[in-house]
Short mmCIF file of C-alpha atoms and ligand atoms in Angstrom, two decimals:
data_model
loop_
_atom_site.label_atom_id
_atom_site.label_comp_id
_atom_site.label_asym_id
_atom_site.label_seq_id
_atom_site.Cartn_x
_atom_site.Cartn_y
_atom_site.Cartn_z
CA MET A 1010 165.41 38.81 148.35
CA LEU A 1011 161.71 37.96 148.97
CA ALA A 1012 160.04 35.74 146.37
CA GLU A 1013 157.51 38.39 145.35
CA ASN A 1014 160.38 40.76 144.49
CA VAL A 1015 161.57 38.66 141.71
CA LEU A 1016 162.18 40.73 138.47
CA ILE A 1017 162.30 39.87 134.83
CA ASP A 1018 165.02 41.59 132.67
CA SER A 1019 162.92 42.15 129.63
CA HIS A 1020 165.75 43.01 127.42
CA CYS A 1021 169.34 42.06 127.67
CA HIS A 1022 172.23 41.43 125.27
CA LEU A 1023 174.41 38.30 126.64
CA ASP A 1024 176.42 37.31 123.75
CA PRO A 1025 180.21 36.84 123.69
CA ASN A 1026 180.68 40.16 121.88
CA TYR A 1027 180.13 41.81 125.24
CA PHE A 1028 180.69 39.13 127.85
CA LYS A 1029 184.03 37.50 127.09
CA GLU A 1030 183.68 35.22 130.13
CA GLY A 1031 180.33 33.77 128.72
CA ALA A 1032 176.87 34.25 129.94
CA GLU A 1033 176.85 32.01 132.83
CA PRO A 1034 178.67 34.10 135.45
CA VAL A 1035 176.55 37.06 134.35
CA LEU A 1036 173.33 35.02 134.75
CA ALA A 1037 174.54 33.63 138.20
CA ARG A 1038 175.23 37.26 139.50
CA ALA A 1039 171.80 38.20 138.31
CA ARG A 1040 169.89 35.33 139.79
CA GLN A 1041 171.75 36.09 143.15
CA SER A 1042 170.30 39.78 142.93
CA GLY A 1043 166.71 38.59 142.42
CA VAL A 1044 166.30 38.46 138.73
CA SER A 1045 164.22 35.35 137.94
CA ALA A 1046 163.84 35.43 134.11
CA PHE A 1047 165.82 36.85 131.20
CA VAL A 1048 164.74 37.88 127.58
CA CYS A 1049 167.93 37.56 125.67
CA ILE A 1050 168.05 39.67 122.42
CA GLY A 1051 169.49 37.94 119.38
CA VAL A 1052 170.54 40.55 116.98
CA GLY A 1053 173.71 41.61 115.09
CA GLY A 1054 173.62 38.76 112.79
CA LEU A 1055 172.85 35.13 112.48
CA VAL A 1056 175.58 34.09 114.83
CA GLU A 1057 174.06 36.30 117.60
CA ALA A 1058 170.59 35.02 116.85
CA ARG A 1059 171.74 31.59 117.05
CA TYR A 1060 173.56 32.28 120.27
CA ALA A 1061 170.40 33.65 121.97
CA CYS A 1062 168.34 30.67 120.90
CA ALA A 1063 170.93 28.25 122.17
CA LEU A 1064 171.27 29.93 125.52
CA ALA A 1065 167.42 29.91 125.80
CA ALA A 1066 167.52 26.21 124.93
CA GLN A 1067 169.94 25.51 127.59
CA GLU A 1068 168.76 27.80 130.57
CA ARG A 1069 165.26 27.42 131.76
CA ASP A 1070 165.16 30.97 132.90
CA VAL A 1071 166.28 32.51 129.66
CA VAL A 1072 164.06 33.08 126.56
CA ALA A 1073 165.13 34.63 123.34
CA THR A 1074 164.32 36.93 120.56
CA VAL A 1075 165.44 37.19 117.13
CA GLY A 1076 165.46 40.10 114.61
CA VAL A 1077 167.31 42.67 112.63
CA HIS A 1078 168.58 45.85 114.52
CA PRO A 1079 168.15 48.96 112.50
CA HIS A 1080 171.85 49.34 112.74
CA ASP A 1081 172.32 46.28 110.70
CA ALA A 1082 169.25 46.83 108.23
CA ALA A 1083 171.67 47.18 105.34
CA GLN A 1084 172.86 43.54 105.91
CA ASN A 1085 169.45 42.16 105.62
CA ASP A 1086 168.87 39.71 102.59
CA ALA A 1087 166.47 36.87 101.71
CA ALA A 1088 168.89 34.20 103.25
CA LEU A 1089 169.02 35.98 106.62
CA GLU A 1090 165.29 36.28 106.43
CA THR A 1091 164.73 32.68 105.87
CA ALA A 1092 167.06 31.77 108.57
CA LEU A 1093 165.48 34.01 111.19
CA THR A 1094 161.97 33.09 110.30
CA GLU A 1095 162.89 29.40 111.06
CA LEU A 1096 164.38 30.59 114.41
CA ALA A 1097 161.56 32.99 115.16
CA ALA A 1098 159.11 29.90 114.95
CA GLY A 1099 161.03 28.30 117.74
CA GLU A 1100 159.40 27.38 121.04
CA ARG A 1101 161.81 29.33 123.20
CA VAL A 1102 161.67 32.38 120.96
CA VAL A 1103 159.14 34.96 122.55
CA ALA A 1104 159.24 37.78 120.26
CA VAL A 1105 160.73 39.32 116.95
CA GLY A 1106 163.24 42.12 117.79
CA GLU A 1107 164.70 44.33 118.30
CA ILE A 1108 163.53 45.98 115.16
CA GLY A 1109 162.80 49.61 114.48
CA LEU A 1110 164.53 52.72 113.41
CA ASP A 1111 167.68 54.48 114.52
CA TYR A 1112 168.17 58.02 113.10
CA HIS A 1113 170.85 59.02 115.74
CA TYR A 1114 173.57 56.81 114.35
CA ASP A 1115 172.19 56.27 110.88
CA HIS A 1116 174.49 53.12 110.56
CA SER A 1117 172.01 51.91 107.78
CA PRO A 1118 170.43 54.14 105.26
CA ARG A 1119 166.91 55.46 106.57
CA ASP A 1120 164.98 53.93 103.65
CA THR A 1121 166.54 50.54 104.09
CA GLN A 1122 165.83 50.77 107.92
CA LYS A 1123 162.08 51.59 107.04
CA ALA A 1124 161.76 48.73 104.55
CA VAL A 1125 163.38 46.20 106.84
CA PHE A 1126 161.25 47.29 109.84
CA ARG A 1127 158.15 46.63 107.90
CA ARG A 1128 159.54 43.11 106.64
CA TYR A 1129 160.10 41.90 110.36
CA LEU A 1130 156.65 43.29 111.40
CA GLN A 1131 155.35 41.13 108.77
CA LEU A 1132 157.44 38.30 109.87
CA ALA A 1133 156.13 38.66 113.43
CA ARG A 1134 152.61 38.39 112.23
CA GLU A 1135 153.58 35.28 110.32
CA VAL A 1136 154.93 33.62 113.45
CA GLU A 1137 152.44 35.27 115.63
CA LYS A 1138 154.73 36.76 118.22
CA PRO A 1139 155.11 40.04 119.56
CA VAL A 1140 157.78 42.62 118.52
CA VAL A 1141 160.48 44.37 120.54
CA ILE A 1142 160.91 47.88 119.22
CA HIS A 1143 164.00 49.88 119.20
CA THR A 1144 163.49 53.80 118.18
CA ARG A 1145 166.00 56.52 118.50
CA ASN A 1146 165.33 60.05 116.93
CA ALA A 1147 162.71 58.51 114.85
CA ALA A 1148 159.54 58.94 116.83
CA ALA A 1149 157.13 59.98 113.97
CA ASP A 1150 158.30 57.41 111.35
CA THR A 1151 158.27 54.54 114.11
CA LEU A 1152 154.73 55.34 115.14
CA ASP A 1153 153.58 55.55 111.43
CA ILE A 1154 155.00 52.36 110.55
CA LEU A 1155 153.56 50.61 113.41
CA GLU A 1156 150.13 52.10 112.60
CA SER A 1157 150.25 51.47 108.96
CA GLU A 1158 151.39 47.79 109.51
CA ASN A 1159 148.75 47.21 112.13
CA ALA A 1160 151.21 46.30 114.73
CA ARG A 1161 148.49 46.24 117.29
CA ASP A 1162 147.54 42.84 115.89
CA VAL A 1163 150.91 41.37 117.18
CA GLY A 1164 151.68 43.79 120.13
CA GLY A 1165 154.94 44.42 121.83
CA VAL A 1166 157.21 46.66 123.82
CA ILE A 1167 158.90 49.95 123.04
CA HIS A 1168 162.35 48.97 124.66
CA CYS A 1169 164.57 51.35 126.49
CA PHE A 1170 161.77 53.91 126.41
CA SER A 1171 163.33 57.48 125.88
CA GLU A 1172 160.58 59.24 124.28
CA ASP A 1173 157.96 61.70 125.83
CA LEU A 1174 154.43 61.54 127.03
CA ALA A 1175 152.77 62.11 123.64
CA PHE A 1176 154.80 59.11 122.14
CA ALA A 1177 153.98 57.04 125.12
CA ARG A 1178 150.15 57.70 124.67
CA ARG A 1179 150.35 56.82 121.03
CA ALA A 1180 152.32 53.49 121.88
CA LEU A 1181 149.79 52.52 124.53
CA ASP A 1182 146.83 53.28 122.16
CA LEU A 1183 148.51 50.86 119.90
CA GLY A 1184 148.44 48.27 122.47
CA PHE A 1185 152.23 48.50 123.12
CA VAL A 1186 153.80 48.46 126.64
CA LEU A 1187 156.95 50.54 127.52
CA SER A 1188 160.13 49.12 129.09
CA PHE A 1189 162.34 51.48 131.28
CA SER A 1190 166.03 50.92 131.21
CA GLY A 1191 168.75 52.65 133.24
CA ILE A 1192 168.27 55.73 131.31
CA VAL A 1193 165.19 56.52 133.59
CA THR A 1194 167.66 57.00 136.55
CA PHE A 1195 169.68 59.63 134.72
CA LYS A 1196 169.36 63.29 136.00
CA ARG A 1197 168.35 64.77 132.67
CA ALA A 1198 165.66 62.18 132.07
CA GLU A 1199 162.85 64.29 133.40
CA ALA A 1200 160.53 63.47 130.25
CA ILE A 1201 161.21 59.74 130.74
CA GLN A 1202 160.64 59.97 134.54
CA GLU A 1203 157.26 61.64 133.84
CA VAL A 1204 156.11 58.81 131.73
CA ALA A 1205 157.22 56.23 134.40
CA ARG A 1206 154.96 58.12 136.97
CA TRP A 1207 152.26 58.35 134.49
CA VAL A 1208 152.07 54.81 132.97
CA SER A 1209 149.32 52.42 134.13
CA ALA A 1210 150.11 49.27 136.10
CA ASP A 1211 149.45 47.09 133.28
CA SER A 1212 151.61 48.65 130.60
CA TYR A 1213 155.27 48.80 131.68
CA LEU A 1214 158.32 46.60 132.13
CA VAL A 1215 161.85 47.02 133.25
CA GLU A 1216 165.14 45.99 131.48
CA THR A 1217 168.89 46.53 131.66
CA ASP A 1218 169.64 46.58 127.83
CA SER A 1219 172.94 45.15 129.02
CA PRO A 1220 175.70 45.70 128.25
CA TYR A 1221 174.78 49.50 127.77
CA LEU A 1222 173.65 52.35 129.70
CA ALA A 1223 174.14 51.07 133.41
CA PRO A 1224 171.66 52.55 135.88
CA ILE A 1225 172.85 55.01 138.61
CA PRO A 1226 174.60 54.09 141.04
CA LYS A 1227 176.47 51.71 138.50
CA ARG A 1228 176.84 54.28 135.81
CA GLY A 1229 180.18 54.05 133.78
CA LYS A 1230 180.56 50.39 134.41
CA GLN A 1231 179.58 47.68 131.81
CA ASN A 1232 175.79 47.11 132.43
CA GLU A 1233 174.63 43.56 133.32
CA PRO A 1234 171.23 41.94 134.46
CA ALA A 1235 172.34 41.99 137.94
CA PHE A 1236 171.90 45.80 138.01
CA LEU A 1237 168.17 45.70 137.06
CA LEU A 1238 167.22 46.14 140.79
CA HIS A 1239 168.51 49.62 140.74
CA THR A 1240 166.33 50.57 137.75
CA ALA A 1241 163.25 48.90 139.40
CA ALA A 1242 163.80 50.61 142.87
CA PHE A 1243 164.10 54.02 140.98
CA VAL A 1244 160.82 53.44 139.15
CA ALA A 1245 159.06 52.31 142.33
CA GLU A 1246 160.22 55.53 144.05
CA LEU A 1247 159.02 57.56 141.08
CA ARG A 1248 155.81 55.80 141.32
CA GLY A 1249 155.32 55.91 144.99
CA GLN A 1250 155.19 52.23 145.30
CA SER A 1251 157.15 49.45 146.92
CA LEU A 1252 159.84 47.65 145.02
CA GLY A 1253 157.62 44.37 145.45
CA GLN A 1254 154.65 46.19 143.77
CA VAL A 1255 156.82 47.17 140.63
CA ALA A 1256 158.25 43.56 140.62
CA SER A 1257 154.87 42.01 140.79
CA GLU A 1258 153.41 44.45 138.02
CA THR A 1259 156.28 44.26 135.75
CA THR A 1260 156.42 40.33 135.99
CA GLN A 1261 152.72 39.99 135.24
CA ASN A 1262 153.14 42.36 132.33
CA ALA A 1263 156.18 40.38 130.94
CA LEU A 1264 154.21 37.08 131.21
CA ARG A 1265 151.18 38.65 129.41
CA LEU A 1266 153.46 39.85 126.56
CA PHE A 1267 155.99 37.06 126.22
CA GLY A 1268 153.90 34.11 127.26
CA LYS A 1269 154.17 31.14 129.55
CA GLN A 1270 157.60 30.31 128.32
CA LEU A 1271 158.98 32.84 130.83
CA VAL A 1272 157.26 30.89 133.79
CA VAL A 1273 160.11 29.65 135.95
CA GLY A 1274 159.82 27.09 138.69
ZN1 ZN B 1321 167.83 49.03 121.19
ZN1 ZN B 1322 169.02 45.99 122.74
#
């Protein structure tokens, strides 16, 4: 693959909960397929947050995030907040997240999800880092909280974008960017595809969200960063651009959002 085609996986889970063989072979396959950097999401608990940070310390093309996923909001307490605040200040931690609201699964009570979401938006402000937002079936509340917490001051990304154009406009108005995952390649994803065609060159990223939701033609397999190319190629086709253009735009956008820690080479 040509150098200008290198892609950044702006959102992947790499911990041993998903990849029993460890992250190394997964990263090796992705590098082979043209992925030049990885934003490794450290959520699920303190163990996973520490894992992401350790991987980022060890691998020069990996950076980490730490946060409390809305699924786990009920597990949040003062001790976890203190530990995550310390980790979030680390040099290789580029964002706080993923945080947000998930009313599809409702693994934690909605009021708890909202309160914890606000806490971690405030934490991001403290450590002066952007946020990675997870939102599912909770569009209105997510936007309301981002607005009322002045999230534009920290900025961030709506990861695994699966909302409509109206949501996209409001997110961009807040200074956020949108990240497209394998979902954009699915047949019933017309609304998301419309947004991918519409979004301006400086406001989108691509991601795998491994190990979930592998893009077509890998659908049904365990997703991994090596599959990012399929999503990027699909987005390029939607936008009437070359893969190289999409790679270049998304790389610039990732660097602007996550900072120079992502620069490899
Ligand atoms: Zn998510
Ligand atoms: Zn995720």
